[in-house]
XYZ file of C-alpha atoms in Angstrom:
446
model
C 41.559 -2.817 -15.552
C 41.516 -6.253 -13.906
C 41.669 -9.525 -15.862
C 41.385 -13.098 -14.584
C 43.152 -15.857 -16.521
C 41.719 -19.330 -15.858
C 43.962 -22.195 -16.941
C 44.999 -25.687 -15.919
C 48.723 -24.930 -16.016
C 50.796 -21.851 -15.357
C 54.369 -21.366 -14.226
C 54.794 -24.758 -12.576
C 55.608 -26.925 -15.571
C 57.719 -26.373 -18.649
C 55.664 -26.588 -21.818
C 54.029 -24.835 -24.754
C 50.921 -23.676 -22.879
C 52.883 -22.237 -19.964
C 55.337 -20.436 -22.282
C 52.550 -18.905 -24.358
C 50.458 -17.814 -21.369
C 53.423 -16.294 -19.546
C 54.177 -14.192 -22.622
C 50.522 -13.125 -22.724
C 50.531 -12.178 -19.042
C 53.684 -10.086 -19.523
C 52.097 -8.276 -22.481
C 48.916 -7.598 -20.499
C 51.049 -6.097 -17.724
C 52.709 -3.811 -20.265
C 49.202 -2.609 -21.225
C 48.601 -1.633 -17.606
C 46.307 -4.582 -16.881
C 46.245 -6.130 -13.405
C 46.289 -9.894 -14.034
C 45.231 -12.634 -11.628
C 45.899 -16.209 -12.758
C 43.709 -18.985 -11.365
C 45.357 -22.337 -11.939
C 45.933 -25.753 -10.434
C 48.998 -27.083 -8.684
C 51.737 -28.414 -10.985
C 51.547 -32.054 -11.990
C 54.240 -34.117 -10.260
C 55.199 -37.055 -12.440
C 56.333 -40.350 -11.015
C 59.906 -40.222 -9.796
C 59.866 -36.433 -9.337
C 59.913 -34.615 -5.997
C 57.088 -32.098 -5.508
C 57.925 -28.501 -4.705
C 57.818 -28.220 -0.880
C 55.761 -25.029 -1.068
C 53.033 -26.956 -2.917
C 52.978 -30.184 -0.905
C 49.701 -31.006 0.882
C 48.199 -27.585 0.281
C 44.713 -26.923 -1.020
C 45.484 -23.330 -1.964
C 48.516 -21.064 -2.281
C 49.368 -17.641 -3.677
C 52.434 -16.714 -5.753
C 53.669 -13.899 -7.990
C 54.954 -14.797 -11.461
C 55.818 -12.336 -14.252
C 54.106 -9.524 -12.384
C 50.823 -11.433 -12.059
C 49.153 -12.687 -8.913
C 48.860 -16.474 -9.201
C 46.314 -18.381 -7.101
C 46.632 -22.155 -7.136
C 43.619 -24.305 -6.265
C 43.727 -28.050 -5.653
C 40.726 -30.255 -6.284
C 40.575 -32.131 -2.949
C 42.005 -35.620 -3.217
C 42.243 -35.495 -7.017
C 45.336 -37.667 -7.229
C 44.679 -40.401 -4.643
C 41.010 -40.632 -3.692
C 38.781 -38.556 -5.903
C 39.666 -39.853 -9.393
C 38.959 -43.566 -8.663
C 35.610 -42.680 -7.103
C 34.623 -40.579 -10.110
C 35.782 -43.321 -12.499
C 33.595 -45.831 -10.656
C 30.585 -43.503 -10.688
C 30.949 -42.772 -14.412
C 31.363 -46.463 -15.211
C 28.198 -47.274 -13.247
C 26.266 -44.502 -15.008
C 27.372 -45.750 -18.426
C 26.434 -49.309 -17.464
C 22.964 -48.197 -16.362
C 22.444 -46.414 -19.677
C 23.744 -49.394 -21.637
C 26.766 -47.509 -23.059
C 30.238 -48.926 -23.632
C 31.900 -45.851 -22.124
C 30.810 -42.804 -20.163
C 30.221 -39.626 -22.177
C 32.336 -37.690 -19.660
C 35.698 -38.785 -18.246
C 36.949 -38.292 -14.692
C 39.369 -35.603 -15.928
C 36.386 -33.663 -17.282
C 34.570 -33.938 -13.956
C 37.655 -32.661 -12.136
C 37.776 -29.719 -14.544
C 34.153 -28.885 -13.773
C 34.855 -29.031 -10.035
C 37.918 -26.844 -10.495
C 35.808 -24.347 -12.419
C 33.254 -24.343 -9.615
C 35.994 -23.742 -7.035
C 37.241 -20.791 -9.120
C 33.867 -19.023 -9.044
C 34.173 -17.461 -5.542
C 37.691 -16.218 -6.332
C 36.441 -14.529 -9.500
C 33.468 -13.054 -7.637
C 35.806 -11.446 -5.082
C 38.219 -10.105 -7.724
C 35.411 -8.649 -9.876
C 37.468 -8.523 -13.112
C 36.748 -6.461 -16.200
C 37.233 -9.602 -18.341
C 37.905 -13.326 -17.922
C 40.323 -15.181 -20.192
C 39.787 -18.944 -20.326
C 42.526 -21.166 -21.748
C 40.200 -23.684 -23.329
C 42.265 -26.769 -23.988
C 39.824 -28.714 -21.769
C 36.363 -27.324 -22.573
C 34.787 -28.465 -19.303
C 37.085 -26.139 -17.347
C 35.306 -23.014 -18.535
C 31.764 -24.356 -18.338
C 30.984 -23.263 -14.728
C 32.805 -19.928 -15.153
C 30.687 -19.042 -18.183
C 27.985 -18.005 -15.706
C 29.864 -14.704 -15.357
C 29.013 -13.862 -18.964
C 25.367 -13.666 -17.904
C 26.418 -11.375 -15.063
C 27.994 -8.839 -17.422
C 31.686 -9.872 -17.402
C 33.099 -10.423 -20.929
C 34.774 -13.773 -21.573
C 37.696 -14.237 -23.959
C 38.242 -17.816 -25.064
C 41.796 -18.880 -25.975
C 41.361 -22.180 -27.854
C 44.576 -24.190 -28.042
C 42.902 -27.567 -28.703
C 39.517 -28.683 -29.974
C 39.155 -31.958 -28.123
C 36.117 -33.170 -30.057
C 38.155 -32.979 -33.276
C 41.043 -34.860 -31.690
C 38.631 -37.516 -30.432
C 37.113 -37.880 -33.910
C 40.603 -38.528 -35.278
C 41.345 -41.082 -32.527
C 44.073 -38.938 -31.034
C 43.097 -40.324 -27.615
C 42.246 -43.797 -28.881
C 38.739 -45.011 -29.618
C 35.952 -42.696 -28.437
C 32.222 -43.248 -28.644
C 29.933 -40.943 -30.581
C 28.317 -39.937 -27.274
C 31.685 -38.792 -25.919
C 32.438 -36.781 -29.047
C 28.975 -35.235 -29.070
C 29.194 -34.244 -25.398
C 32.515 -32.451 -25.897
C 31.251 -30.742 -29.042
C 28.209 -29.396 -27.218
C 30.298 -28.037 -24.341
C 32.751 -26.401 -26.748
C 30.003 -24.734 -28.719
C 28.287 -23.484 -25.565
C 31.523 -21.712 -24.615
C 32.096 -20.333 -28.106
C 28.693 -18.672 -28.070
C 29.153 -17.151 -24.627
C 32.471 -15.496 -25.456
C 32.783 -11.953 -26.752
C 36.059 -12.949 -28.417
C 37.403 -16.344 -29.527
C 41.119 -16.722 -30.281
C 42.773 -19.832 -31.673
C 46.225 -20.902 -32.864
C 45.808 -22.570 -36.287
C 43.832 -21.886 -39.443
C 42.060 -25.251 -39.397
C 40.778 -24.686 -35.855
C 39.773 -21.155 -36.844
C 37.730 -22.567 -39.740
C 36.170 -25.273 -37.581
C 35.036 -22.827 -34.892
C 33.675 -20.388 -37.467
C 31.764 -23.190 -39.191
C 30.148 -24.192 -35.904
C 29.080 -20.598 -35.348
C 27.816 -20.275 -38.899
C 30.176 -17.401 -39.684
C 33.278 -16.721 -41.783
C 36.760 -17.608 -40.422
C 37.570 -13.900 -40.123
C 35.083 -13.672 -37.255
C 37.426 -15.810 -35.109
C 40.809 -14.336 -34.209
C 43.965 -16.212 -35.202
C 47.078 -15.746 -33.070
C 49.429 -18.620 -33.910
C 52.103 -20.108 -31.731
C 55.552 -18.568 -31.842
C 58.989 -18.525 -30.265
C 60.667 -16.266 -27.717
C 63.279 -14.695 -29.979
C 64.497 -12.388 -27.209
C 65.285 -15.384 -24.972
C 66.820 -17.503 -27.727
C 68.960 -14.683 -29.092
C 70.480 -14.649 -32.573
C 71.310 -18.395 -32.435
C 74.835 -17.814 -33.735
C 76.165 -21.008 -35.409
C 79.712 -20.073 -34.382
C 78.768 -20.904 -30.755
C 77.758 -24.479 -31.591
C 81.090 -26.117 -30.800
C 81.227 -24.425 -27.392
C 77.658 -25.499 -26.554
C 78.435 -29.104 -27.531
C 81.543 -29.032 -25.349
C 79.564 -27.793 -22.348
C 77.186 -30.752 -22.665
C 79.898 -33.324 -23.333
C 78.768 -33.845 -26.930
C 81.957 -32.800 -28.754
C 82.043 -33.984 -32.347
C 78.466 -35.313 -32.254
C 75.677 -34.627 -34.698
C 72.923 -33.858 -32.200
C 69.181 -34.351 -32.719
C 67.110 -32.509 -30.089
C 63.607 -33.297 -28.829
C 62.313 -30.693 -26.361
C 58.784 -31.317 -25.143
C 56.397 -33.473 -23.164
C 56.929 -37.213 -22.853
C 53.451 -38.608 -23.430
C 51.655 -40.904 -25.835
C 50.357 -38.131 -28.076
C 53.871 -36.833 -28.788
C 55.135 -40.368 -29.517
C 58.681 -40.152 -28.056
C 58.992 -43.955 -28.247
C 59.493 -43.631 -32.002
C 62.596 -41.530 -31.283
C 64.060 -44.368 -29.219
C 63.405 -46.724 -32.140
C 65.281 -44.339 -34.434
C 68.131 -44.109 -31.918
C 68.330 -47.908 -31.781
C 68.719 -48.031 -35.556
C 71.566 -45.486 -35.378
C 73.436 -46.812 -32.342
C 76.152 -48.160 -34.652
C 76.811 -44.598 -35.863
C 79.056 -43.257 -33.080
C 78.837 -39.550 -33.904
C 75.008 -39.253 -33.843
C 73.382 -38.389 -30.501
C 69.768 -37.910 -29.397
C 69.135 -35.247 -26.763
C 65.704 -35.711 -25.150
C 64.551 -32.891 -22.870
C 61.319 -32.621 -20.932
C 59.034 -34.413 -18.503
C 55.814 -36.360 -18.646
C 54.047 -39.591 -17.743
C 56.329 -41.666 -20.020
C 59.560 -40.218 -18.632
C 60.566 -43.221 -16.512
C 59.393 -45.696 -19.139
C 61.567 -44.044 -21.789
C 64.630 -43.986 -19.537
C 64.136 -47.654 -18.645
C 63.637 -48.622 -22.287
C 66.747 -46.732 -23.413
C 68.788 -48.488 -20.726
C 67.416 -51.945 -21.551
C 68.172 -51.408 -25.242
C 71.680 -50.203 -24.442
C 71.182 -46.846 -26.152
C 74.332 -44.973 -25.228
C 73.526 -42.429 -27.932
C 70.455 -41.116 -26.017
C 70.853 -38.419 -23.368
C 67.981 -37.317 -21.090
C 67.722 -33.860 -19.543
C 64.890 -32.330 -17.507
C 62.835 -29.609 -19.131
C 63.907 -26.024 -18.518
C 62.303 -22.639 -19.248
C 62.982 -21.147 -22.662
C 65.285 -18.597 -21.017
C 67.624 -21.501 -20.121
C 67.356 -23.415 -23.402
C 70.037 -21.566 -25.358
C 72.879 -23.968 -24.640
C 70.785 -27.022 -25.607
C 69.464 -25.402 -28.773
C 72.984 -24.228 -29.525
C 74.367 -27.764 -29.186
C 71.731 -29.266 -31.495
C 72.037 -29.714 -35.241
C 68.448 -30.859 -35.912
C 65.129 -30.423 -34.089
C 62.745 -33.386 -33.775
C 58.962 -33.239 -33.434
C 56.993 -36.486 -33.339
C 53.212 -36.827 -33.114
C 50.848 -39.759 -33.395
C 48.642 -39.912 -36.466
C 45.558 -37.732 -36.702
C 47.159 -34.508 -35.450
C 46.022 -32.437 -38.434
C 44.908 -29.253 -36.709
C 47.891 -28.442 -34.480
C 51.405 -27.224 -35.112
C 53.592 -28.198 -32.131
C 55.099 -25.141 -30.491
C 58.507 -26.805 -30.496
C 58.609 -26.509 -34.306
C 58.738 -22.705 -34.044
C 61.305 -23.021 -31.254
C 63.621 -25.099 -33.448
C 63.230 -22.772 -36.408
C 64.021 -19.760 -34.217
C 67.242 -21.529 -33.188
C 68.233 -22.022 -36.858
C 67.682 -25.777 -36.646
C 66.276 -27.747 -39.574
C 63.312 -29.786 -38.376
C 62.290 -33.393 -38.845
C 58.572 -33.638 -38.149
C 56.037 -36.457 -38.351
C 52.770 -35.586 -40.055
C 50.495 -36.940 -42.739
C 48.304 -34.243 -44.307
C 48.071 -31.667 -41.526
C 49.116 -28.098 -40.801
C 52.635 -29.071 -39.679
C 53.412 -30.564 -43.082
C 51.992 -27.478 -44.803
C 54.106 -25.146 -42.656
C 57.414 -26.971 -43.033
C 56.874 -27.418 -46.770
C 55.924 -23.766 -47.318
C 58.861 -22.400 -45.338
C 61.313 -25.073 -46.597
C 62.708 -25.462 -43.097
C 62.988 -29.237 -42.816
C 61.622 -32.625 -43.819
C 58.382 -34.474 -43.077
C 58.052 -38.212 -42.425
C 54.974 -40.352 -41.697
C 53.904 -40.716 -38.030
C 55.561 -43.618 -36.241
C 58.167 -44.195 -38.980
C 61.426 -44.603 -37.026
C 63.466 -45.843 -40.045
C 62.509 -42.703 -41.990
C 63.634 -40.476 -39.097
C 66.969 -42.304 -38.936
C 67.419 -42.033 -42.696
C 66.667 -38.291 -42.779
C 69.058 -37.656 -39.903
C 71.886 -39.331 -41.801
C 71.013 -37.396 -44.969
C 71.174 -34.081 -43.105
C 74.398 -35.114 -41.379
C 75.999 -35.622 -44.801
C 74.809 -32.212 -46.107
C 75.928 -29.390 -43.782
C 75.137 -26.767 -46.428
C 71.529 -27.971 -46.598
C 71.323 -27.901 -42.791
C 72.398 -24.248 -42.809
C 69.942 -23.330 -45.570
C 66.948 -24.987 -43.904
C 67.871 -23.501 -40.535
C 68.205 -19.981 -41.920
C 64.877 -20.307 -43.743
C 63.140 -21.175 -40.507
C 64.787 -18.375 -38.550
C 63.787 -15.732 -41.108
C 60.200 -16.978 -41.100
C 59.875 -16.849 -37.307
C 61.462 -13.389 -37.185
C 58.925 -12.137 -39.733
C 55.721 -13.765 -38.476
C 56.090 -15.685 -35.201
C 57.945 -13.572 -32.655
C 55.999 -14.418 -29.513
C 56.495 -10.947 -28.034
C 54.640 -9.385 -30.976
C 51.942 -12.070 -30.923
C 51.460 -11.516 -27.193
C 50.961 -7.795 -27.724
C 48.219 -8.557 -30.245
C 46.585 -10.864 -27.714
C 46.774 -8.211 -24.989
C 45.125 -5.623 -27.223
C 42.269 -8.029 -28.006
C 41.706 -8.712 -24.298
C 41.719 -5.007 -23.419
C 39.246 -4.357 -26.237
C 37.029 -7.212 -25.034
C 37.042 -5.812 -21.504
C 35.445 -2.640 -22.818
C 32.620 -4.423 -24.634
C 29.294 -5.719 -23.314
C 29.299 -9.362 -22.228
C 27.193 -12.132 -23.702
C 23.553 -11.550 -22.882
C 24.018 -7.815 -22.267
C 22.592 -5.261 -24.728
C 24.845 -5.011 -27.775
C 26.937 -8.045 -26.879
C 28.290 -10.317 -29.610
C 31.240 -12.230 -30.906
C 32.520 -10.232 -33.896
C 29.864 -10.950 -36.495
C 27.848 -13.277 -34.230
C 24.805 -12.001 -32.399
C 24.254 -13.435 -28.940
C 21.357 -15.943 -29.141
């Protein structure tokens, strides 16, 4: 059986999507599936050196986790193409009398990438196509294969129209929201199987299809317990020593440095605690705000903040081992997602400090009793909770152990990946959308 996985990112960057998809690819291989990943070249953030094997190439082939990986570059997307598309979309919006274009240049690039993927898929002739639908426009051109008899499995990690409604990306017009909603729903109805990562997204997708939530599969995020190991607290002093953090109470942030994850609030919290010599902030990752954060920390004289580049989960043990608390910050309006890093911290026996208002993250942390929740953007509250946990080592151990037991029971990524692989194999044996007998579970093809 052959399966094509279409995604923006795979194996080039460190992040939640890459970690989840690599686990899925490994599980598919264990099921005897031949996997081909179609993806783009890794994003190179300012100040970083691109991988020489990727520089100035429009296409390259690699092998990662037993899968064949084909990277496709949208010609000129970083220097020439994006400004031209921005200008064209601005002109179109102006002609129609709109304040902003319904489609952004990133969406147009996703459509072009999807179009470029079509001949590769046609040559491979897979039994099923898996689309990682964070950006809905990516899968729009590829959905033509559903009409040609190839089943499509949709892995929904974000519902952008919902995030736009909640101003996660700033102000968005109703036309923009409506356009994304229409594209998302078109993909939902062309898939033989839809999989998502949180209950609220599961309910939203089911409501749009007019069905019950049980008709949409839920495979939540998880953590790589095999890579993290038992997270033995007795190793903590050694891990701190290896990183030069002896005697420090360490708060770890491991993730992407961008506006949605609000790492600037962590610097504000660090500035409030810079007079406390034995508290340190360990910030790991990469992203568009990486240089800005480093410059800000230097200008504020934050000697209690330490930056490290992101590493694969298999190399995270020493950093997780050195930490005493895990930090997860999000801007307001992130009600439908649970950051993958939260499960990572819990698997490492770290109590978590998360920012949330009334969303799924708050519900999870409260239910498991694995940490504390503060309002988004509230740096003083983060600083206060850190000091409270520092003064209560017994509470730190209790919260950390609660989180570890919960992840072991319900969120081991290896087990979740096996469930995903079984769903894909099952989908590959079913008729595609438009073929006789085709349907999403409980949803007849229109």
